[in-house]
Amino acid sequence: CFPIVFLSKKIIPSMIKRKKSAIINLSSFTGRVPMPYNQTYAASKAFDDFFSRSIALEYSNIDILSHRPMYVTTSMTNNKKG
């Protein structure tokens, strides 16, 4: 959560000076539909998504997108316990 806030707040002042800018944050569908064994991950992705949507309302000249891909097989998803 900290990197997305820090970097957004750091670059937004320079982006405001431009006529048009964009920020793309990577979230996850898991942030909208929590899944077992991934509570912390789901919560952090929900934060990323809502943070992106909130700052998008504040800055009309900056396109802010929160990309939420669906399920992707990774080493994290292959190592579920339970």
mmCIF file of N, CA, C and O in Angstrom:
data_model
loop_
_atom_site.group_PDB
_atom_site.id
_atom_site.type_symbol
_atom_site.label_atom_id
_atom_site.label_comp_id
_atom_site.label_asym_id
_atom_site.label_seq_id
_atom_site.Cartn_x
_atom_site.Cartn_y
_atom_site.Cartn_z
ATOM 1 N N CYS A 1 0.822 -1.204 0.000
ATOM 2 C CA CYS A 1 0.000 0.000 0.000
ATOM 3 C C CYS A 1 0.862 1.263 0.000
ATOM 4 O O CYS A 1 0.529 2.225 -0.661
ATOM 5 N N PHE A 2 1.950 1.224 0.773
ATOM 6 C CA PHE A 2 2.786 2.419 0.873
ATOM 7 C C PHE A 2 3.370 2.849 -0.477
ATOM 8 O O PHE A 2 3.341 4.043 -0.791
ATOM 9 N N PRO A 3 3.895 1.943 -1.290
ATOM 10 C CA PRO A 3 4.485 2.406 -2.564
ATOM 11 C C PRO A 3 3.490 3.125 -3.476
ATOM 12 O O PRO A 3 3.835 4.128 -4.095
ATOM 13 N N ILE A 4 2.276 2.636 -3.533
ATOM 14 C CA ILE A 4 1.297 3.260 -4.432
ATOM 15 C C ILE A 4 0.935 4.668 -3.954
ATOM 16 O O ILE A 4 0.770 5.594 -4.746
ATOM 17 N N VAL A 5 0.858 4.861 -2.644
ATOM 18 C CA VAL A 5 0.558 6.185 -2.093
ATOM 19 C C VAL A 5 1.759 7.106 -2.278
ATOM 20 O O VAL A 5 1.622 8.229 -2.779
ATOM 21 N N PHE A 6 2.926 6.639 -1.886
ATOM 22 C CA PHE A 6 4.133 7.455 -1.970
ATOM 23 C C PHE A 6 4.413 7.899 -3.408
ATOM 24 O O PHE A 6 4.641 9.079 -3.674
ATOM 25 N N LEU A 7 4.411 6.943 -4.335
ATOM 26 C CA LEU A 7 4.734 7.283 -5.725
ATOM 27 C C LEU A 7 3.671 8.177 -6.360
ATOM 28 O O LEU A 7 4.002 9.106 -7.107
ATOM 29 N N SER A 8 2.409 7.914 -6.070
ATOM 30 C CA SER A 8 1.345 8.759 -6.626
ATOM 31 C C SER A 8 1.481 10.189 -6.127
ATOM 32 O O SER A 8 1.426 11.141 -6.911
ATOM 33 N N LYS A 9 1.647 10.357 -4.837
ATOM 34 C CA LYS A 9 1.779 11.702 -4.267
ATOM 35 C C LYS A 9 3.057 12.397 -4.740
ATOM 36 O O LYS A 9 3.100 13.616 -4.861
ATOM 37 N N LYS A 10 4.079 11.620 -5.021
ATOM 38 C CA LYS A 10 5.355 12.185 -5.477
ATOM 39 C C LYS A 10 5.257 12.707 -6.920
ATOM 40 O O LYS A 10 5.809 13.755 -7.234
ATOM 41 N N ILE A 11 4.563 11.968 -7.799
ATOM 42 C CA ILE A 11 4.546 12.359 -9.213
ATOM 43 C C ILE A 11 3.360 13.232 -9.602
ATOM 44 O O ILE A 11 3.405 13.907 -10.621
ATOM 45 N N ILE A 12 2.304 13.240 -8.808
ATOM 46 C CA ILE A 12 1.111 14.010 -9.176
ATOM 47 C C ILE A 12 1.401 15.496 -9.374
ATOM 48 O O ILE A 12 0.909 16.085 -10.353
ATOM 49 N N PRO A 13 2.182 16.168 -8.521
ATOM 50 C CA PRO A 13 2.440 17.595 -8.760
ATOM 51 C C PRO A 13 3.014 17.891 -10.149
ATOM 52 O O PRO A 13 2.602 18.856 -10.803
ATOM 53 N N SER A 14 3.935 17.069 -10.629
ATOM 54 C CA SER A 14 4.488 17.307 -11.971
ATOM 55 C C SER A 14 3.487 16.939 -13.057
ATOM 56 O O SER A 14 3.508 17.518 -14.148
ATOM 57 N N MET A 15 2.611 15.982 -12.772
ATOM 58 C CA MET A 15 1.613 15.584 -13.762
ATOM 59 C C MET A 15 0.525 16.647 -13.922
ATOM 60 O O MET A 15 -0.048 16.796 -14.996
ATOM 61 N N ILE A 16 0.239 17.370 -12.869
ATOM 62 C CA ILE A 16 -0.784 18.419 -12.922
ATOM 63 C C ILE A 16 -0.389 19.501 -13.926
ATOM 64 O O ILE A 16 -1.247 20.081 -14.593
ATOM 65 N N LYS A 17 0.894 19.756 -14.058
ATOM 66 C CA LYS A 17 1.383 20.795 -14.974
ATOM 67 C C LYS A 17 1.166 20.424 -16.436
ATOM 68 O O LYS A 17 1.128 21.298 -17.292
ATOM 69 N N ARG A 18 1.019 19.163 -16.724
ATOM 70 C CA ARG A 18 0.792 18.709 -18.096
ATOM 71 C C ARG A 18 -0.681 18.853 -18.456
ATOM 72 O O ARG A 18 -1.546 18.873 -17.597
ATOM 73 N N LYS A 19 -0.970 18.863 -19.739
ATOM 74 C CA LYS A 19 -2.369 18.936 -20.156
ATOM 75 C C LYS A 19 -3.083 17.611 -19.902
ATOM 76 O O LYS A 19 -4.252 17.581 -19.561
ATOM 77 N N LYS A 20 -2.387 16.516 -20.083
ATOM 78 C CA LYS A 20 -2.981 15.193 -19.901
ATOM 79 C C LYS A 20 -1.913 14.230 -19.414
ATOM 80 O O LYS A 20 -0.809 14.224 -19.921
ATOM 81 N N SER A 21 -2.255 13.438 -18.408
ATOM 82 C CA SER A 21 -1.341 12.444 -17.851
ATOM 83 C C SER A 21 -2.130 11.215 -17.455
ATOM 84 O O SER A 21 -3.363 11.243 -17.420
ATOM 85 N N ALA A 22 -1.415 10.143 -17.123
ATOM 86 C CA ALA A 22 -2.093 8.911 -16.716
ATOM 87 C C ALA A 22 -1.265 8.156 -15.678
ATOM 88 O O ALA A 22 -0.035 8.182 -15.710
ATOM 89 N N ILE A 23 -1.981 7.489 -14.783
ATOM 90 C CA ILE A 23 -1.384 6.598 -13.803
ATOM 91 C C ILE A 23 -2.135 5.277 -13.904
ATOM 92 O O ILE A 23 -3.368 5.264 -13.902
ATOM 93 N N ILE A 24 -1.397 4.180 -13.997
ATOM 94 C CA ILE A 24 -2.016 2.855 -14.011
ATOM 95 C C ILE A 24 -1.498 2.085 -12.802
ATOM 96 O O ILE A 24 -0.296 1.845 -12.687
ATOM 97 N N ASN A 25 -2.405 1.742 -11.898
ATOM 98 C CA ASN A 25 -2.048 0.962 -10.710
ATOM 99 C C ASN A 25 -2.537 -0.467 -10.879
ATOM 100 O O ASN A 25 -3.649 -0.693 -11.358
ATOM 101 N N LEU A 26 -1.720 -1.411 -10.487
ATOM 102 C CA LEU A 26 -2.084 -2.819 -10.589
ATOM 103 C C LEU A 26 -2.732 -3.274 -9.292
ATOM 104 O O LEU A 26 -2.119 -3.247 -8.229
ATOM 105 N N SER A 27 -3.987 -3.661 -9.387
ATOM 106 C CA SER A 27 -4.730 -4.164 -8.245
ATOM 107 C C SER A 27 -5.007 -5.641 -8.508
ATOM 108 O O SER A 27 -4.194 -6.319 -9.116
ATOM 109 N N SER A 28 -6.147 -6.129 -8.067
ATOM 110 C CA SER A 28 -6.515 -7.512 -8.316
ATOM 111 C C SER A 28 -8.014 -7.667 -8.086
ATOM 112 O O SER A 28 -8.597 -6.989 -7.238
ATOM 113 N N PHE A 29 -8.618 -8.572 -8.810
ATOM 114 C CA PHE A 29 -10.027 -8.879 -8.595
ATOM 115 C C PHE A 29 -10.252 -9.399 -7.176
ATOM 116 O O PHE A 29 -11.320 -9.228 -6.600
ATOM 117 N N THR A 30 -9.214 -9.989 -6.588
ATOM 118 C CA THR A 30 -9.300 -10.503 -5.227
ATOM 119 C C THR A 30 -9.619 -9.390 -4.234
ATOM 120 O O THR A 30 -10.198 -9.638 -3.185
ATOM 121 N N GLY A 31 -9.278 -8.162 -4.556
ATOM 122 C CA GLY A 31 -9.615 -7.036 -3.699
ATOM 123 C C GLY A 31 -11.101 -6.744 -3.661
ATOM 124 O O GLY A 31 -11.588 -6.061 -2.771
ATOM 125 N N ARG A 32 -11.833 -7.246 -4.624
ATOM 126 C CA ARG A 32 -13.286 -7.047 -4.669
ATOM 127 C C ARG A 32 -14.045 -8.266 -4.186
ATOM 128 O O ARG A 32 -15.154 -8.159 -3.698
ATOM 129 N N VAL A 33 -13.473 -9.435 -4.376
ATOM 130 C CA VAL A 33 -14.098 -10.692 -3.952
ATOM 131 C C VAL A 33 -13.047 -11.478 -3.177
ATOM 132 O O VAL A 33 -12.279 -12.232 -3.763
ATOM 133 N N PRO A 34 -12.966 -11.286 -1.863
ATOM 134 C CA PRO A 34 -11.914 -11.939 -1.074
ATOM 135 C C PRO A 34 -11.924 -13.456 -1.214
ATOM 136 O O PRO A 34 -12.973 -14.079 -1.367
ATOM 137 N N MET A 35 -10.750 -14.029 -1.163
ATOM 138 C CA MET A 35 -10.594 -15.472 -1.271
ATOM 139 C C MET A 35 -9.887 -16.002 -0.035
ATOM 140 O O MET A 35 -9.048 -15.310 0.542
ATOM 141 N N PRO A 36 -10.194 -17.218 0.381
ATOM 142 C CA PRO A 36 -9.553 -17.775 1.573
ATOM 143 C C PRO A 36 -8.036 -17.864 1.419
ATOM 144 O O PRO A 36 -7.528 -18.055 0.324
ATOM 145 N N TYR A 37 -7.340 -17.727 2.538
ATOM 146 C CA TYR A 37 -5.891 -17.850 2.630
ATOM 147 C C TYR A 37 -5.131 -16.679 2.006
ATOM 148 O O TYR A 37 -3.926 -16.719 1.900
ATOM 149 N N ASN A 38 -5.848 -15.659 1.574
ATOM 150 C CA ASN A 38 -5.213 -14.488 0.956
ATOM 151 C C ASN A 38 -5.750 -13.190 1.549
ATOM 152 O O ASN A 38 -5.900 -12.198 0.839
ATOM 153 N N GLN A 39 -6.026 -13.164 2.850
ATOM 154 C CA GLN A 39 -6.666 -12.013 3.467
ATOM 155 C C GLN A 39 -5.834 -10.743 3.346
ATOM 156 O O GLN A 39 -6.361 -9.684 2.968
ATOM 157 N N THR A 40 -4.565 -10.823 3.658
ATOM 158 C CA THR A 40 -3.717 -9.633 3.602
ATOM 159 C C THR A 40 -3.558 -9.151 2.167
ATOM 160 O O THR A 40 -3.620 -7.952 1.892
ATOM 161 N N TYR A 41 -3.369 -10.080 1.264
ATOM 162 C CA TYR A 41 -3.252 -9.722 -0.156
ATOM 163 C C TYR A 41 -4.544 -9.064 -0.642
ATOM 164 O O TYR A 41 -4.502 -8.014 -1.293
ATOM 165 N N ALA A 42 -5.683 -9.655 -0.309
ATOM 166 C CA ALA A 42 -6.970 -9.102 -0.739
ATOM 167 C C ALA A 42 -7.181 -7.699 -0.171
ATOM 168 O O ALA A 42 -7.634 -6.794 -0.876
ATOM 169 N N ALA A 43 -6.835 -7.521 1.094
ATOM 170 C CA ALA A 43 -7.010 -6.210 1.721
ATOM 171 C C ALA A 43 -6.109 -5.160 1.077
ATOM 172 O O ALA A 43 -6.534 -4.025 0.834
ATOM 173 N N SER A 44 -4.869 -5.519 0.762
ATOM 174 C CA SER A 44 -3.960 -4.551 0.149
ATOM 175 C C SER A 44 -4.416 -4.194 -1.269
ATOM 176 O O SER A 44 -4.300 -3.046 -1.695
ATOM 177 N N LYS A 45 -4.949 -5.163 -1.993
ATOM 178 C CA LYS A 45 -5.434 -4.876 -3.343
ATOM 179 C C LYS A 45 -6.723 -4.063 -3.313
ATOM 180 O O LYS A 45 -6.964 -3.235 -4.190
ATOM 181 N N ALA A 46 -7.554 -4.281 -2.309
ATOM 182 C CA ALA A 46 -8.754 -3.447 -2.145
ATOM 183 C C ALA A 46 -8.341 -2.008 -1.872
ATOM 184 O O ALA A 46 -8.911 -1.062 -2.419
ATOM 185 N N PHE A 47 -7.315 -1.837 -1.038
ATOM 186 C CA PHE A 47 -6.796 -0.492 -0.777
ATOM 187 C C PHE A 47 -6.307 0.152 -2.070
ATOM 188 O O PHE A 47 -6.639 1.306 -2.361
ATOM 189 N N ASP A 48 -5.494 -0.570 -2.843
ATOM 190 C CA ASP A 48 -4.969 -0.029 -4.100
ATOM 191 C C ASP A 48 -6.095 0.433 -5.012
ATOM 192 O O ASP A 48 -6.031 1.514 -5.614
ATOM 193 N N ASP A 49 -7.133 -0.370 -5.111
ATOM 194 C CA ASP A 49 -8.266 -0.058 -5.975
ATOM 195 C C ASP A 49 -9.005 1.190 -5.490
ATOM 196 O O ASP A 49 -9.248 2.117 -6.254
ATOM 197 N N PHE A 50 -9.331 1.236 -4.210
ATOM 198 C CA PHE A 50 -10.080 2.373 -3.689
ATOM 199 C C PHE A 50 -9.234 3.647 -3.641
ATOM 200 O O PHE A 50 -9.748 4.742 -3.865
ATOM 201 N N PHE A 51 -7.949 3.524 -3.385
ATOM 202 C CA PHE A 51 -7.064 4.683 -3.432
ATOM 203 C C PHE A 51 -7.041 5.263 -4.844
ATOM 204 O O PHE A 51 -7.169 6.473 -5.031
ATOM 205 N N SER A 52 -6.909 4.395 -5.838
ATOM 206 C CA SER A 52 -6.880 4.846 -7.236
ATOM 207 C C SER A 52 -8.175 5.543 -7.612
ATOM 208 O O SER A 52 -8.168 6.608 -8.245
ATOM 209 N N ARG A 53 -9.299 4.951 -7.231
ATOM 210 C CA ARG A 53 -10.587 5.558 -7.568
ATOM 211 C C ARG A 53 -10.789 6.881 -6.845
ATOM 212 O O ARG A 53 -11.380 7.811 -7.396
ATOM 213 N N SER A 54 -10.287 6.993 -5.627
ATOM 214 C CA SER A 54 -10.432 8.233 -4.866
ATOM 215 C C SER A 54 -9.606 9.362 -5.459
ATOM 216 O O SER A 54 -10.105 10.482 -5.614
ATOM 217 N N ILE A 55 -8.346 9.090 -5.790
ATOM 218 C CA ILE A 55 -7.540 10.173 -6.357
ATOM 219 C C ILE A 55 -7.991 10.524 -7.775
ATOM 220 O O ILE A 55 -7.802 11.646 -8.224
ATOM 221 N N ALA A 56 -8.628 9.586 -8.458
ATOM 222 C CA ALA A 56 -9.168 9.888 -9.790
ATOM 223 C C ALA A 56 -10.254 10.958 -9.703
ATOM 224 O O ALA A 56 -10.412 11.766 -10.622
ATOM 225 N N LEU A 57 -10.982 10.985 -8.614
ATOM 226 C CA LEU A 57 -12.014 12.011 -8.419
ATOM 227 C C LEU A 57 -11.412 13.380 -8.108
ATOM 228 O O LEU A 57 -12.039 14.406 -8.357
ATOM 229 N N GLU A 58 -10.200 13.391 -7.577
ATOM 230 C CA GLU A 58 -9.549 14.649 -7.204
ATOM 231 C C GLU A 58 -8.865 15.345 -8.376
ATOM 232 O O GLU A 58 -8.759 16.567 -8.383
ATOM 233 N N TYR A 59 -8.372 14.577 -9.335
ATOM 234 C CA TYR A 59 -7.554 15.143 -10.414
ATOM 235 C C TYR A 59 -8.192 14.838 -11.767
ATOM 236 O O TYR A 59 -8.032 13.753 -12.311
ATOM 237 N N SER A 60 -8.868 15.827 -12.326
ATOM 238 C CA SER A 60 -9.590 15.599 -13.582
ATOM 239 C C SER A 60 -8.666 15.544 -14.805
ATOM 240 O O SER A 60 -9.026 14.940 -15.815
ATOM 241 N N ASN A 61 -7.486 16.146 -14.731
ATOM 242 C CA ASN A 61 -6.596 16.124 -15.899
ATOM 243 C C ASN A 61 -5.643 14.921 -15.893
ATOM 244 O O ASN A 61 -4.804 14.794 -16.770
ATOM 245 N N ILE A 62 -5.796 14.027 -14.899
ATOM 246 C CA ILE A 62 -4.976 12.821 -14.855
ATOM 247 C C ILE A 62 -5.895 11.600 -14.922
ATOM 248 O O ILE A 62 -6.792 11.454 -14.096
ATOM 249 N N ASP A 63 -5.678 10.775 -15.932
ATOM 250 C CA ASP A 63 -6.437 9.526 -16.017
ATOM 251 C C ASP A 63 -5.800 8.528 -15.057
ATOM 252 O O ASP A 63 -4.621 8.212 -15.190
ATOM 253 N N ILE A 64 -6.577 8.050 -14.106
ATOM 254 C CA ILE A 64 -6.054 7.106 -13.115
ATOM 255 C C ILE A 64 -6.850 5.816 -13.229
ATOM 256 O O ILE A 64 -8.063 5.798 -13.066
ATOM 257 N N LEU A 65 -6.136 4.752 -13.537
ATOM 258 C CA LEU A 65 -6.751 3.450 -13.772
ATOM 259 C C LEU A 65 -6.256 2.453 -12.746
ATOM 260 O O LEU A 65 -5.070 2.403 -12.433
ATOM 261 N N SER A 66 -7.161 1.673 -12.215
ATOM 262 C CA SER A 66 -6.799 0.562 -11.343
ATOM 263 C C SER A 66 -7.115 -0.718 -12.111
ATOM 264 O O SER A 66 -8.277 -1.076 -12.285
ATOM 265 N N HIS A 67 -6.083 -1.378 -12.597
ATOM 266 C CA HIS A 67 -6.262 -2.608 -13.376
ATOM 267 C C HIS A 67 -6.449 -3.773 -12.412
ATOM 268 O O HIS A 67 -5.643 -3.979 -11.512
ATOM 269 N N ARG A 68 -7.546 -4.541 -12.576
ATOM 270 C CA ARG A 68 -7.868 -5.650 -11.682
ATOM 271 C C ARG A 68 -7.978 -6.951 -12.473
ATOM 272 O O ARG A 68 -9.076 -7.384 -12.819
ATOM 273 N N PRO A 69 -6.857 -7.609 -12.744
ATOM 274 C CA PRO A 69 -6.942 -8.881 -13.468
ATOM 275 C C PRO A 69 -7.620 -9.957 -12.624
ATOM 276 O O PRO A 69 -7.627 -9.881 -11.399
ATOM 277 N N MET A 70 -8.173 -10.925 -13.301
ATOM 278 C CA MET A 70 -8.807 -12.055 -12.611
ATOM 279 C C MET A 70 -7.736 -13.025 -12.134
ATOM 280 O O MET A 70 -6.581 -12.676 -12.044
ATOM 281 N N TYR A 71 -8.120 -14.241 -11.901
ATOM 282 C CA TYR A 71 -7.232 -15.254 -11.339
ATOM 283 C C TYR A 71 -6.075 -15.564 -12.285
ATOM 284 O O TYR A 71 -6.267 -15.834 -13.462
ATOM 285 N N VAL A 72 -4.869 -15.519 -11.744
ATOM 286 C CA VAL A 72 -3.660 -15.833 -12.491
ATOM 287 C C VAL A 72 -2.880 -16.859 -11.678
ATOM 288 O O VAL A 72 -2.675 -16.673 -10.479
ATOM 289 N N THR A 73 -2.470 -17.925 -12.294
ATOM 290 C CA THR A 73 -1.708 -18.955 -11.587
ATOM 291 C C THR A 73 -0.269 -18.499 -11.395
ATOM 292 O O THR A 73 0.425 -18.180 -12.349
ATOM 293 N N THR A 74 0.146 -18.454 -10.136
ATOM 294 C CA THR A 74 1.507 -18.095 -9.768
ATOM 295 C C THR A 74 1.981 -19.029 -8.666
ATOM 296 O O THR A 74 1.201 -19.845 -8.169
ATOM 297 N N SER A 75 3.217 -18.877 -8.233
ATOM 298 C CA SER A 75 3.714 -19.691 -7.132
ATOM 299 C C SER A 75 2.931 -19.399 -5.843
ATOM 300 O O SER A 75 2.765 -20.262 -5.006
ATOM 301 N N MET A 76 2.426 -18.167 -5.699
ATOM 302 C CA MET A 76 1.631 -17.824 -4.527
ATOM 303 C C MET A 76 0.307 -18.596 -4.501
ATOM 304 O O MET A 76 -0.104 -19.098 -3.460
ATOM 305 N N THR A 77 -0.332 -18.737 -5.649
ATOM 306 C CA THR A 77 -1.612 -19.427 -5.688
ATOM 307 C C THR A 77 -1.443 -20.944 -5.641
ATOM 308 O O THR A 77 -2.362 -21.668 -5.268
ATOM 309 N N ASN A 78 -0.285 -21.424 -6.031
ATOM 310 C CA ASN A 78 -0.038 -22.880 -6.007
ATOM 311 C C ASN A 78 0.317 -23.407 -4.635
ATOM 312 O O ASN A 78 0.318 -24.593 -4.410
ATOM 313 N N ASN A 79 0.651 -22.535 -3.695
ATOM 314 C CA ASN A 79 1.100 -22.941 -2.367
ATOM 315 C C ASN A 79 0.052 -22.673 -1.295
ATOM 316 O O ASN A 79 0.385 -22.295 -0.184
ATOM 317 N N LYS A 80 -1.205 -22.888 -1.576
ATOM 318 C CA LYS A 80 -2.266 -22.672 -0.591
ATOM 319 C C LYS A 80 -2.199 -23.732 0.500
ATOM 320 O O LYS A 80 -1.898 -24.897 0.237
ATOM 321 N N LYS A 81 -2.524 -23.305 1.700
ATOM 322 C CA LYS A 81 -2.587 -24.241 2.821
ATOM 323 C C LYS A 81 -4.037 -24.390 3.232
ATOM 324 O O LYS A 81 -4.821 -23.477 3.103
ATOM 325 N N GLY A 82 -4.368 -25.523 3.781
ATOM 326 C CA GLY A 82 -5.713 -25.650 4.303
ATOM 327 C C GLY A 82 -6.395 -26.929 4.013
ATOM 328 O O GLY A 82 -6.169 -27.840 3.428
#
